[in-house]
Amino acid sequence: MFLALKEIKHEKMRYGLIVFMIFLIAYMILATWGLAYGLARENTVALEGWQTKSVVLNKNANLFMNSSILTKDDLKKIDLTDKEAVVGELQVVAKKKGKTGINAQYMGVKKGEFIYKDQDVIAGRRAKSKYEVTADSSFKDKGYKLGDKVTLNGSDHKYTIVGFVRDAKINIEPIICGFLPAWKELKNVAPGIEASGIISQRKLSVKGKNFKTYGIKEFTQKLPGHSEQNLTFELMIAFMFIISLAIVAVFLYILTIQKLPNYVVLRAQGVPAKTLIWATVSQSLLLVTSALVLALLAIWGTAAAIPASVPMAFTPGIFLATIGGMLVMALLGGLNPVRTILKIDPVQAIGG
């Protein structure tokens, strides 16, 4: 460690550039991971808030709630408790005159069920009548206000926003929460159609002629783009870790080759090879640790300054995984020059 610190102090510019390059990679890893988690969270944040364990849909809906319909007879065959909520979902464009339309998911619910009662209202109140709705807080961020009257898919009736709700998103789109009668009207369903599906906080296993139960993992994997998006980000993060390993390994190998004459002299003076190896490894760890500290400070600043519309979010696990992964890359990169150090012949220093 002493040798490593001495050398870094002596060659500030050289090692500063290496730290800067590693900092950029660590920052990119954290930013990409934060965006990946933020986007994935917006896909499922409402489902998580509802503590969803199972979803009941029409068998032929291919796990898409928008395409699913359940009849009155279907609902009679299911033993509903206070852990279940009957919902109607429909993709809509919400628009107020003079404002840009917003793509959203209309969620029709029943008053007495948990989805209606558990809304995290941050302004206003919950809807009470057919043409009242609550909307995700992103509507507020885009200039919509309490009392605004919006049309949904060009509907004849206008819907009044009476409340804004935190974390009401599914499939990256904000939820507008109203009632099932309004959903039936908007979707123009045939008589006898009651809902799109059932959200359950239990692990159900009900099955009928027209409907089927799906676990929450299977359901979320079928959300449009969810799996593909997560896989893309995971590959990007893996490649960035590999790039960080390559940078640390290549730079330390080049530096070791440049310092071979010094190492030869030190070996001739009786300095053990393990001391030189530890100096190289500790140098690698110091460089990466310094870069990580800078990257963490930068990403915290970015997260604080970034607009609320950008879905960047973090968990302690993301920070720990990034720190652990980068330190492992530093350790592997620091071990790269070991073979070169072990091959040093002290006799060369005395002209043998």
Steps between C-alpha positions, in 0.01 A plus 500: 500500500790737584659448158165543329426831676852632435474426131152652465619821671804515272300448178185701577412581138542144372296340778250785501413421138455132584271591792303729268447223244388252768277772650325544163434127473376472861276803445358348181437169677312675782304722261405206277404286798296784648313551172447125459356469851296818460344382173437149635343653809266716291389185324386337821486766775119492520495120518759512779299764685196276482711209637388290205560126523266374224309631201191339349446564128311364203682194362516647151642839603865384472562649848408853382248652736393756238387212278334299776129490584326318784125444502253505785493117490882486524498712815233281661737201472774675699486525878586869543624629837629835622837394354363523144413802289301485176646744245436622149803627308503705180773696325389860456622841392407760761472853366393840622436778253820698448723229649694212349327163522651238731502125431364328809330188631145544623441268795137442593457374857235442767467734797517241775809317369863546600627668180254785552557524875882473491566785255787715628329835438751788528259777397122521486287193575385168360233491230141471621284508187505342155670789321756581767853357484832507679819517293864413551711793626675519160184678376568771755861526383371560144284794599167334580320625811227388737161575347625467141246332272650260247366290218610137474537370144283788384212396728175694501518543877781686673671349804598724789840447665425513873828357634861423420649168605861400565653204310193418290669365187486177304695416185673841531168680455313699768176358635173691503285335762122513469212255526394189310178653358710772334741232370209311342384820335845591370568148371146463368477140621214262431240428772625247754866613481605602849878554506840446342641295783548446870799622703561280804722536805483122541656215303190386316469188290149542362432386145187498288387443145573861398755620756832408655715612795857624451770564759630856520842406356347341191264794455770771526731314261230533235460876543593653161876554479565416867723192453677637191573829674644333810716262293639790294601696809650191666719435195609865491597492868691171456694645205591808702638283780709311243624830356602618848693175550675545166597861577641420844685191373652669192611815685656308787677262261646793304605674821660179627700461177619862531604441861684172438848655546389637839353164598821325399701728729254449787516123454882515504480694827306214651144633472275190481291444187182488713568860615516619140186300412311647794615850397354444152170354628457766769574768242220359285259495795593858597440628148162329466390599852581865428307482172203336676480774765494765226242303299269460802517872577434585134203262467341633820534852359353386168206327670424817698519728194333280239137580407229291667389379156824302460444159664829466689483314833745318725506243777779420749546175306590691182770699680639192676499291181680775306760552771555125542518439124747782440724387787501144363597641158777701672630190677500295179662784308764544770591131479565526126868614533578237769660258255730776369611590854563135592723456192735782608857371543689698770830390340424746214550792740859405572587408142487124556 
